[in-house]
Structures are given as C-alpha cells and as structure tokens.
Amino acid sequence: MPSAWRNLRRRVLTPSVSETLLDKRGFHKKSPAAQEVLETVGRTFLEGYSYAMEARIPAEAEERLEGIPTRFRGFAYEGAGMGFAMLDGLPVAGRGAVSGFLSGKGADHIYMVYVGIGWAMARLPRSCWPDIDRLDPLLRWLVLDGYGFHQAYFRTADYVHKQYREDVFPWPAHDSPSYAGRAIDQGIGRALWFVGGTDADLVATMIEKFPESRRSDLFSGAGLAATYAGGAEEEELRAFRDRAGEHRDMVAQGSAFAAEARIKAGLLTPHTELATRIFCGTGPVEAAKVTQDRLPAGGASGGLPAYQLWREAIASAFAEHGRG
C-alpha cells in the first residue's frame, strides 16, 4: 500500500488528541499530576493507533511501539490493537492485521490488544465486527471490556451518569451470551477511574450510584485501572479498597489482572506494586501468579463463561488469604 495512502488513512481515521483532554471530556481534575498521567495515557494510545494505521506490516508498528516509555507502552499497544482491528474491518484493507500483530510482539500485550479491539467495535458497523470464533475463547470477553470503556469514555452522560445498559447486546458468544453486559461493565469501571480523574473517593461514589447488581464488576474494573494506570497515592488506594466493602475481593481480582498484564509485557512499575500490595495484600509478581494458577480447565458452567469462573476463583483466593 503506497505511503501516501497510509498517511491519508491515518489522518482520516485517527481521533484528534484533543478528544483525550480532561477539559474536553468534562472529566474531574484532581491535580495537575493526575491530569498529566491521564492525558499522557490518551495521547500515547493515539500514538499507538497511528503507528498501526501507518504500518505496512505489524513489525513496523512494533518497532515504534517499543520506543514508548515503560509506564505508557501498554496503552500504545492497546491503541495499536484498535488500529489493526479497524483495518481488519475496512473492506479495502483486508483481514489478518490483528492476527499478524498477535503473532509478534503483540502477543506479550494480548490483554491490551484485545481491549483495543473493543474500541474498534465501538466505531465500526456491526457487520465489520470481529469474528469471535477467531478470538481466544477465554480472553475474548476483554473485547467487550474495551467496548465498555470506550462507551463510558465518550458517551459519559449515558453510560456513567445515567447508568445506561443495553438490554440485549449483539455479541454472539456461544457459551454465555447473557454475560455481555457484565463484561461491558468491567470496562465501564475502568473508565470511571479516568472520568473521576483518579480521585478514588469520587470513583467509589460514582460506582455506588449504579444498581448494586453492577457494582462488583465496576469495582473490579476500577481496581484494574488504578493498578495499571496509577495516579493515586497509598492513602487514597486504601480508602478505595475500604469503600468497596463486600466487593473488595473483586477489586483485588482486577488489580491482579493488571499486574499480570504488566508483568507479561515486561512493563512493571512502582505504582502497580503499590496498588497490588494494598488491594491484593501481596506484590505484583505474586498477584499475577494467582491469576495463572487459577486458569480454568473447563468451559462455561451454570450459565457463566470460563472467564467469569476464572475471575471468581481469583477473587476467592485473595479472600481466603486475606489482605493487608
């Protein structure tokens, strides 16, 4: 594909970086430092997206992605995941961009890449959505997590303040189609960390405005974002854990997922270690090991997909061992 066409494709399809500014989004500004973290996340996501859009082959994008600073590199891979999924959904671009990306360095960032696919879903016609049978049967729910994050981030009034939820979501997961709303809620919970400007008390307050039945997944998502993205100090994280009450085990589960994502990609940071010690009562390596030790051996059960059974097993492990 000629370079001029790739550059045009990037310019036409790449969202403006202004869309990620807290002022533009109307998100809470806790402090200049927290604002800088969140806006850098958004800016880096779009860098990764543009690298995918400009690349002839995934390896070209990978070379540029590897130059992103450790703290934010995972977000760049997430953006690239969205970009390659967008290309897969375009008739003129053909198929296989995501699978090619995941056959290289993207494999170490599979969690973030799958979330990025969900961003693309939110912007593509349903006829262009990915074929779920081509996705990992355990991890494919992360795609809906990404979709939920996108909707809460860009349609905040509906998905956050009005607690909107689609009655039936057109995601034909053969094992547990009714689980789609819960997977989307996990992404909404992650987005709340951004909407609330990393203000842990405000994020907890927003979650408490949702129906009780949705709070477990929302707290889990917020715990994941607090651990992966950071932006809060020790006292704030402890207060958030305590505000979660009966859902604190799911906060630990989300935190452990974040630790696993960072460790698998070789992107461990001090703020991730701080969060796992508070939410999980252990270090990030140990928290990540809990997620791997409890990988499900079977499929769906009792109407729940293996992914949810995995999350519950992780949460139960932290409940059994207690947290600091």
PDB file of N, CA and C in Angstrom, residues 107-173:
ATOM      1  N   ALA A 107       1.858 -10.355  21.108  1.00  0.00           N
ATOM      2  CA  ALA A 107       1.446 -11.488  21.940  1.00  0.00           C
ATOM      3  C   ALA A 107       1.690 -11.218  23.417  1.00  0.00           C
ATOM      4  N   ASP A 108       2.750 -10.490  23.733  1.00  0.00           N
ATOM      5  CA  ASP A 108       3.033 -10.165  25.135  1.00  0.00           C
ATOM      6  C   ASP A 108       2.055  -9.140  25.693  1.00  0.00           C
ATOM      7  N   HIS A 109       1.323  -8.496  24.804  1.00  0.00           N
ATOM      8  CA  HIS A 109       0.360  -7.465  25.193  1.00  0.00           C
ATOM      9  C   HIS A 109      -1.059  -7.890  24.824  1.00  0.00           C
ATOM     10  N   ILE A 110      -1.318  -9.186  24.791  1.00  0.00           N
ATOM     11  CA  ILE A 110      -2.594  -9.680  24.283  1.00  0.00           C
ATOM     12  C   ILE A 110      -3.787  -9.108  25.031  1.00  0.00           C
ATOM     13  N   TYR A 111      -3.645  -8.906  26.339  1.00  0.00           N
ATOM     14  CA  TYR A 111      -4.761  -8.343  27.107  1.00  0.00           C
ATOM     15  C   TYR A 111      -5.112  -6.951  26.587  1.00  0.00           C
ATOM     16  N   MET A 112      -4.083  -6.128  26.380  1.00  0.00           N
ATOM     17  CA  MET A 112      -4.319  -4.764  25.917  1.00  0.00           C
ATOM     18  C   MET A 112      -4.791  -4.747  24.466  1.00  0.00           C
ATOM     19  N   VAL A 113      -4.261  -5.642  23.659  1.00  0.00           N
ATOM     20  CA  VAL A 113      -4.679  -5.697  22.258  1.00  0.00           C
ATOM     21  C   VAL A 113      -6.153  -6.067  22.157  1.00  0.00           C
ATOM     22  N   TYR A 114      -6.597  -7.035  22.961  1.00  0.00           N
ATOM     23  CA  TYR A 114      -7.999  -7.424  22.937  1.00  0.00           C
ATOM     24  C   TYR A 114      -8.906  -6.264  23.380  1.00  0.00           C
ATOM     25  N   VAL A 115      -8.467  -5.528  24.380  1.00  0.00           N
ATOM     26  CA  VAL A 115      -9.229  -4.345  24.802  1.00  0.00           C
ATOM     27  C   VAL A 115      -9.304  -3.341  23.657  1.00  0.00           C
ATOM     28  N   GLY A 116      -8.196  -3.178  22.935  1.00  0.00           N
ATOM     29  CA  GLY A 116      -8.192  -2.260  21.792  1.00  0.00           C
ATOM     30  C   GLY A 116      -9.154  -2.685  20.697  1.00  0.00           C
ATOM     31  N   ILE A 117      -9.321  -3.998  20.511  1.00  0.00           N
ATOM     32  CA  ILE A 117     -10.292  -4.486  19.534  1.00  0.00           C
ATOM     33  C   ILE A 117     -11.693  -3.989  19.904  1.00  0.00           C
ATOM     34  N   GLY A 118     -11.977  -3.941  21.208  1.00  0.00           N
ATOM     35  CA  GLY A 118     -13.276  -3.449  21.657  1.00  0.00           C
ATOM     36  C   GLY A 118     -13.500  -1.990  21.307  1.00  0.00           C
ATOM     37  N   TRP A 119     -12.438  -1.186  21.349  1.00  0.00           N
ATOM     38  CA  TRP A 119     -12.545   0.214  20.922  1.00  0.00           C
ATOM     39  C   TRP A 119     -12.959   0.276  19.453  1.00  0.00           C
ATOM     40  N   ALA A 120     -12.348  -0.583  18.638  1.00  0.00           N
ATOM     41  CA  ALA A 120     -12.690  -0.594  17.217  1.00  0.00           C
ATOM     42  C   ALA A 120     -14.147  -0.998  17.010  1.00  0.00           C
ATOM     43  N   MET A 121     -14.622  -1.973  17.775  1.00  0.00           N
ATOM     44  CA  MET A 121     -16.014  -2.392  17.685  1.00  0.00           C
ATOM     45  C   MET A 121     -16.968  -1.222  17.875  1.00  0.00           C
ATOM     46  N   ALA A 122     -16.608  -0.328  18.805  1.00  0.00           N
ATOM     47  CA  ALA A 122     -17.478   0.797  19.108  1.00  0.00           C
ATOM     48  C   ALA A 122     -17.561   1.787  17.956  1.00  0.00           C
ATOM     49  N   ARG A 123     -16.636   1.687  17.002  1.00  0.00           N
ATOM     50  CA  ARG A 123     -16.583   2.657  15.904  1.00  0.00           C
ATOM     51  C   ARG A 123     -16.834   2.037  14.539  1.00  0.00           C
ATOM     52  N   LEU A 124     -17.004   0.725  14.501  1.00  0.00           N
ATOM     53  CA  LEU A 124     -17.243   0.046  13.229  1.00  0.00           C
ATOM     54  C   LEU A 124     -18.699  -0.403  13.126  1.00  0.00           C
ATOM     55  N   PRO A 125     -19.237  -0.501  11.929  1.00  0.00           N
ATOM     56  CA  PRO A 125     -20.567  -1.100  11.771  1.00  0.00           C
ATOM     57  C   PRO A 125     -20.539  -2.540  12.275  1.00  0.00           C
ATOM     58  N   ARG A 126     -21.661  -3.006  12.762  1.00  0.00           N
ATOM     59  CA  ARG A 126     -21.690  -4.357  13.326  1.00  0.00           C
ATOM     60  C   ARG A 126     -21.302  -5.415  12.312  1.00  0.00           C
ATOM     61  N   SER A 127     -21.559  -5.154  11.051  1.00  0.00           N
ATOM     62  CA  SER A 127     -21.175  -6.115  10.019  1.00  0.00           C
ATOM     63  C   SER A 127     -19.661  -6.263   9.907  1.00  0.00           C
ATOM     64  N   CYS A 128     -18.932  -5.315  10.476  1.00  0.00           N
ATOM     65  CA  CYS A 128     -17.470  -5.339  10.406  1.00  0.00           C
ATOM     66  C   CYS A 128     -16.827  -5.749  11.726  1.00  0.00           C
ATOM     67  N   TRP A 129     -17.640  -6.142  12.688  1.00  0.00           N
ATOM     68  CA  TRP A 129     -17.095  -6.576  13.977  1.00  0.00           C
ATOM     69  C   TRP A 129     -16.288  -7.854  13.805  1.00  0.00           C
ATOM     70  N   PRO A 130     -15.346  -8.111  14.728  1.00  0.00           N
ATOM     71  CA  PRO A 130     -14.517  -9.313  14.594  1.00  0.00           C
ATOM     72  C   PRO A 130     -15.329 -10.589  14.767  1.00  0.00           C
ATOM     73  N   ASP A 131     -14.847 -11.637  14.165  1.00  0.00           N
ATOM     74  CA  ASP A 131     -15.450 -12.958  14.303  1.00  0.00           C
ATOM     75  C   ASP A 131     -14.968 -13.534  15.628  1.00  0.00           C
ATOM     76  N   ILE A 132     -15.861 -13.697  16.597  1.00  0.00           N
ATOM     77  CA  ILE A 132     -15.423 -14.133  17.920  1.00  0.00           C
ATOM     78  C   ILE A 132     -14.837 -15.531  17.909  1.00  0.00           C
ATOM     79  N   ASP A 133     -15.189 -16.322  16.924  1.00  0.00           N
ATOM     80  CA  ASP A 133     -14.645 -17.673  16.865  1.00  0.00           C
ATOM     81  C   ASP A 133     -13.161 -17.673  16.516  1.00  0.00           C
ATOM     82  N   ARG A 134     -12.654 -16.538  16.091  1.00  0.00           N
ATOM     83  CA  ARG A 134     -11.228 -16.412  15.783  1.00  0.00           C
ATOM     84  C   ARG A 134     -10.449 -15.859  16.973  1.00  0.00           C
ATOM     85  N   LEU A 135     -11.153 -15.535  18.056  1.00  0.00           N
ATOM     86  CA  LEU A 135     -10.518 -14.984  19.251  1.00  0.00           C
ATOM     87  C   LEU A 135     -10.371 -16.064  20.320  1.00  0.00           C
ATOM     88  N   ASP A 136      -9.430 -15.848  21.220  1.00  0.00           N
ATOM     89  CA  ASP A 136      -9.219 -16.787  22.322  1.00  0.00           C
ATOM     90  C   ASP A 136     -10.522 -16.943  23.109  1.00  0.00           C
ATOM     91  N   PRO A 137     -11.025 -18.159  23.302  1.00  0.00           N
ATOM     92  CA  PRO A 137     -12.329 -18.339  23.956  1.00  0.00           C
ATOM     93  C   PRO A 137     -12.362 -17.875  25.402  1.00  0.00           C
ATOM     94  N   LEU A 138     -11.218 -17.831  26.079  1.00  0.00           N
ATOM     95  CA  LEU A 138     -11.187 -17.339  27.456  1.00  0.00           C
ATOM     96  C   LEU A 138     -11.087 -15.824  27.498  1.00  0.00           C
ATOM     97  N   LEU A 139     -10.221 -15.259  26.686  1.00  0.00           N
ATOM     98  CA  LEU A 139      -9.915 -13.831  26.770  1.00  0.00           C
ATOM     99  C   LEU A 139     -10.814 -12.943  25.925  1.00  0.00           C
ATOM    100  N   ARG A 140     -11.661 -13.518  25.080  1.00  0.00           N
ATOM    101  CA  ARG A 140     -12.444 -12.687  24.170  1.00  0.00           C
ATOM    102  C   ARG A 140     -13.358 -11.716  24.892  1.00  0.00           C
ATOM    103  N   TRP A 141     -13.683 -11.997  26.157  1.00  0.00           N
ATOM    104  CA  TRP A 141     -14.537 -11.066  26.904  1.00  0.00           C
ATOM    105  C   TRP A 141     -13.850  -9.734  27.148  1.00  0.00           C
ATOM    106  N   LEU A 142     -12.518  -9.703  27.054  1.00  0.00           N
ATOM    107  CA  LEU A 142     -11.805  -8.441  27.182  1.00  0.00           C
ATOM    108  C   LEU A 142     -12.159  -7.480  26.054  1.00  0.00           C
ATOM    109  N   VAL A 143     -12.596  -8.013  24.937  1.00  0.00           N
ATOM    110  CA  VAL A 143     -13.032  -7.149  23.833  1.00  0.00           C
ATOM    111  C   VAL A 143     -14.229  -6.319  24.280  1.00  0.00           C
ATOM    112  N   LEU A 144     -15.164  -6.945  24.974  1.00  0.00           N
ATOM    113  CA  LEU A 144     -16.323  -6.195  25.463  1.00  0.00           C
ATOM    114  C   LEU A 144     -15.930  -5.246  26.590  1.00  0.00           C
ATOM    115  N   ASP A 145     -14.922  -5.603  27.359  1.00  0.00           N
ATOM    116  CA  ASP A 145     -14.368  -4.691  28.353  1.00  0.00           C
ATOM    117  C   ASP A 145     -13.907  -3.414  27.651  1.00  0.00           C
ATOM    118  N   GLY A 146     -13.193  -3.583  26.539  1.00  0.00           N
ATOM    119  CA  GLY A 146     -12.741  -2.413  25.783  1.00  0.00           C
ATOM    120  C   GLY A 146     -13.886  -1.608  25.218  1.00  0.00           C
ATOM    121  N   TYR A 147     -14.911  -2.313  24.749  1.00  0.00           N
ATOM    122  CA  TYR A 147     -16.106  -1.626  24.237  1.00  0.00           C
ATOM    123  C   TYR A 147     -16.751  -0.792  25.349  1.00  0.00           C
ATOM    124  N   GLY A 148     -16.876  -1.370  26.528  1.00  0.00           N
ATOM    125  CA  GLY A 148     -17.483  -0.650  27.646  1.00  0.00           C
ATOM    126  C   GLY A 148     -16.684   0.578  28.040  1.00  0.00           C
ATOM    127  N   PHE A 149     -15.347   0.440  28.035  1.00  0.00           N
ATOM    128  CA  PHE A 149     -14.506   1.598  28.354  1.00  0.00           C
ATOM    129  C   PHE A 149     -14.761   2.711  27.348  1.00  0.00           C
ATOM    130  N   HIS A 150     -14.756   2.374  26.071  1.00  0.00           N
ATOM    131  CA  HIS A 150     -14.967   3.382  25.032  1.00  0.00           C
ATOM    132  C   HIS A 150     -16.288   4.105  25.238  1.00  0.00           C
ATOM    133  N   GLN A 151     -17.350   3.361  25.492  1.00  0.00           N
ATOM    134  CA  GLN A 151     -18.664   3.983  25.618  1.00  0.00           C
ATOM    135  C   GLN A 151     -18.735   4.898  26.843  1.00  0.00           C
ATOM    136  N   ALA A 152     -18.161   4.476  27.942  1.00  0.00           N
ATOM    137  CA  ALA A 152     -18.174   5.317  29.137  1.00  0.00           C
ATOM    138  C   ALA A 152     -17.280   6.536  28.972  1.00  0.00           C
ATOM    139  N   TYR A 153     -16.210   6.395  28.209  1.00  0.00           N
ATOM    140  CA  TYR A 153     -15.258   7.483  27.997  1.00  0.00           C
ATOM    141  C   TYR A 153     -15.829   8.543  27.068  1.00  0.00           C
ATOM    142  N   PHE A 154     -16.510   8.099  26.005  1.00  0.00           N
ATOM    143  CA  PHE A 154     -17.001   9.042  25.009  1.00  0.00           C
ATOM    144  C   PHE A 154     -18.494   9.338  25.133  1.00  0.00           C
ATOM    145  N   ARG A 155     -19.243   8.473  25.783  1.00  0.00           N
ATOM    146  CA  ARG A 155     -20.674   8.699  25.990  1.00  0.00           C
ATOM    147  C   ARG A 155     -20.956   8.688  27.494  1.00  0.00           C
ATOM    148  N   THR A 156     -20.210   9.533  28.183  1.00  0.00           N
ATOM    149  CA  THR A 156     -20.203   9.531  29.644  1.00  0.00           C
ATOM    150  C   THR A 156     -21.575   9.848  30.236  1.00  0.00           C
ATOM    151  N   ALA A 157     -22.273  10.774  29.654  1.00  0.00           N
ATOM    152  CA  ALA A 157     -23.580  11.146  30.207  1.00  0.00           C
ATOM    153  C   ALA A 157     -24.510   9.944  30.268  1.00  0.00           C
ATOM    154  N   ASP A 158     -24.519   9.136  29.207  1.00  0.00           N
ATOM    155  CA  ASP A 158     -25.413   7.977  29.169  1.00  0.00           C
ATOM    156  C   ASP A 158     -24.887   6.820  30.013  1.00  0.00           C
ATOM    157  N   TYR A 159     -23.648   6.415  29.754  1.00  0.00           N
ATOM    158  CA  TYR A 159     -23.133   5.183  30.340  1.00  0.00           C
ATOM    159  C   TYR A 159     -22.680   5.336  31.793  1.00  0.00           C
ATOM    160  N   VAL A 160     -22.336   6.554  32.203  1.00  0.00           N
ATOM    161  CA  VAL A 160     -21.896   6.775  33.576  1.00  0.00           C
ATOM    162  C   VAL A 160     -22.980   7.466  34.403  1.00  0.00           C
ATOM    163  N   HIS A 161     -23.362   8.651  33.990  1.00  0.00           N
ATOM    164  CA  HIS A 161     -24.276   9.433  34.821  1.00  0.00           C
ATOM    165  C   HIS A 161     -25.713   8.916  34.789  1.00  0.00           C
ATOM    166  N   LYS A 162     -26.129   8.332  33.667  1.00  0.00           N
ATOM    167  CA  LYS A 162     -27.474   7.753  33.578  1.00  0.00           C
ATOM    168  C   LYS A 162     -27.461   6.233  33.751  1.00  0.00           C
ATOM    169  N   GLN A 163     -26.263   5.669  33.929  1.00  0.00           N
ATOM    170  CA  GLN A 163     -26.085   4.224  34.135  1.00  0.00           C
ATOM    171  C   GLN A 163     -26.772   3.396  33.041  1.00  0.00           C
ATOM    172  N   TYR A 164     -26.678   3.871  31.801  1.00  0.00           N
ATOM    173  CA  TYR A 164     -27.311   3.173  30.686  1.00  0.00           C
ATOM    174  C   TYR A 164     -26.710   1.790  30.474  1.00  0.00           C
ATOM    175  N   ARG A 165     -27.573   0.836  30.116  1.00  0.00           N
ATOM    176  CA  ARG A 165     -27.115  -0.510  29.770  1.00  0.00           C
ATOM    177  C   ARG A 165     -28.037  -1.082  28.710  1.00  0.00           C
ATOM    178  N   GLU A 166     -27.460  -1.639  27.659  1.00  0.00           N
ATOM    179  CA  GLU A 166     -28.268  -2.241  26.601  1.00  0.00           C
ATOM    180  C   GLU A 166     -28.937  -3.511  27.127  1.00  0.00           C
ATOM    181  N   ASP A 167     -30.217  -3.655  26.855  1.00  0.00           N
ATOM    182  CA  ASP A 167     -30.957  -4.827  27.327  1.00  0.00           C
ATOM    183  C   ASP A 167     -30.409  -6.114  26.723  1.00  0.00           C
ATOM    184  N   VAL A 168     -30.162  -6.073  25.438  1.00  0.00           N
ATOM    185  CA  VAL A 168     -29.603  -7.230  24.741  1.00  0.00           C
ATOM    186  C   VAL A 168     -28.461  -6.738  23.868  1.00  0.00           C
ATOM    187  N   PHE A 169     -27.270  -7.247  24.117  1.00  0.00           N
ATOM    188  CA  PHE A 169     -26.118  -6.806  23.335  1.00  0.00           C
ATOM    189  C   PHE A 169     -25.828  -7.830  22.245  1.00  0.00           C
ATOM    190  N   PRO A 170     -25.635  -7.389  21.012  1.00  0.00           N
ATOM    191  CA  PRO A 170     -25.466  -8.306  19.882  1.00  0.00           C
ATOM    192  C   PRO A 170     -24.065  -8.911  19.805  1.00  0.00           C
ATOM    193  N   TRP A 171     -23.721  -9.682  20.788  1.00  0.00           N
ATOM    194  CA  TRP A 171     -22.407 -10.327  20.838  1.00  0.00           C
ATOM    195  C   TRP A 171     -22.646 -11.826  20.934  1.00  0.00           C
ATOM    196  N   PRO A 172     -22.520 -12.526  19.845  1.00  0.00           N
ATOM    197  CA  PRO A 172     -22.950 -13.927  19.804  1.00  0.00           C
ATOM    198  C   PRO A 172     -21.972 -14.913  20.422  1.00  0.00           C
ATOM    199  N   ALA A 173     -21.645 -14.698  21.691  1.00  0.00           N
ATOM    200  CA  ALA A 173     -20.801 -15.672  22.390  1.00  0.00           C
ATOM    201  C   ALA A 173     -21.624 -16.938  22.597  1.00  0.00           C
TER     202      ALA A 173
END
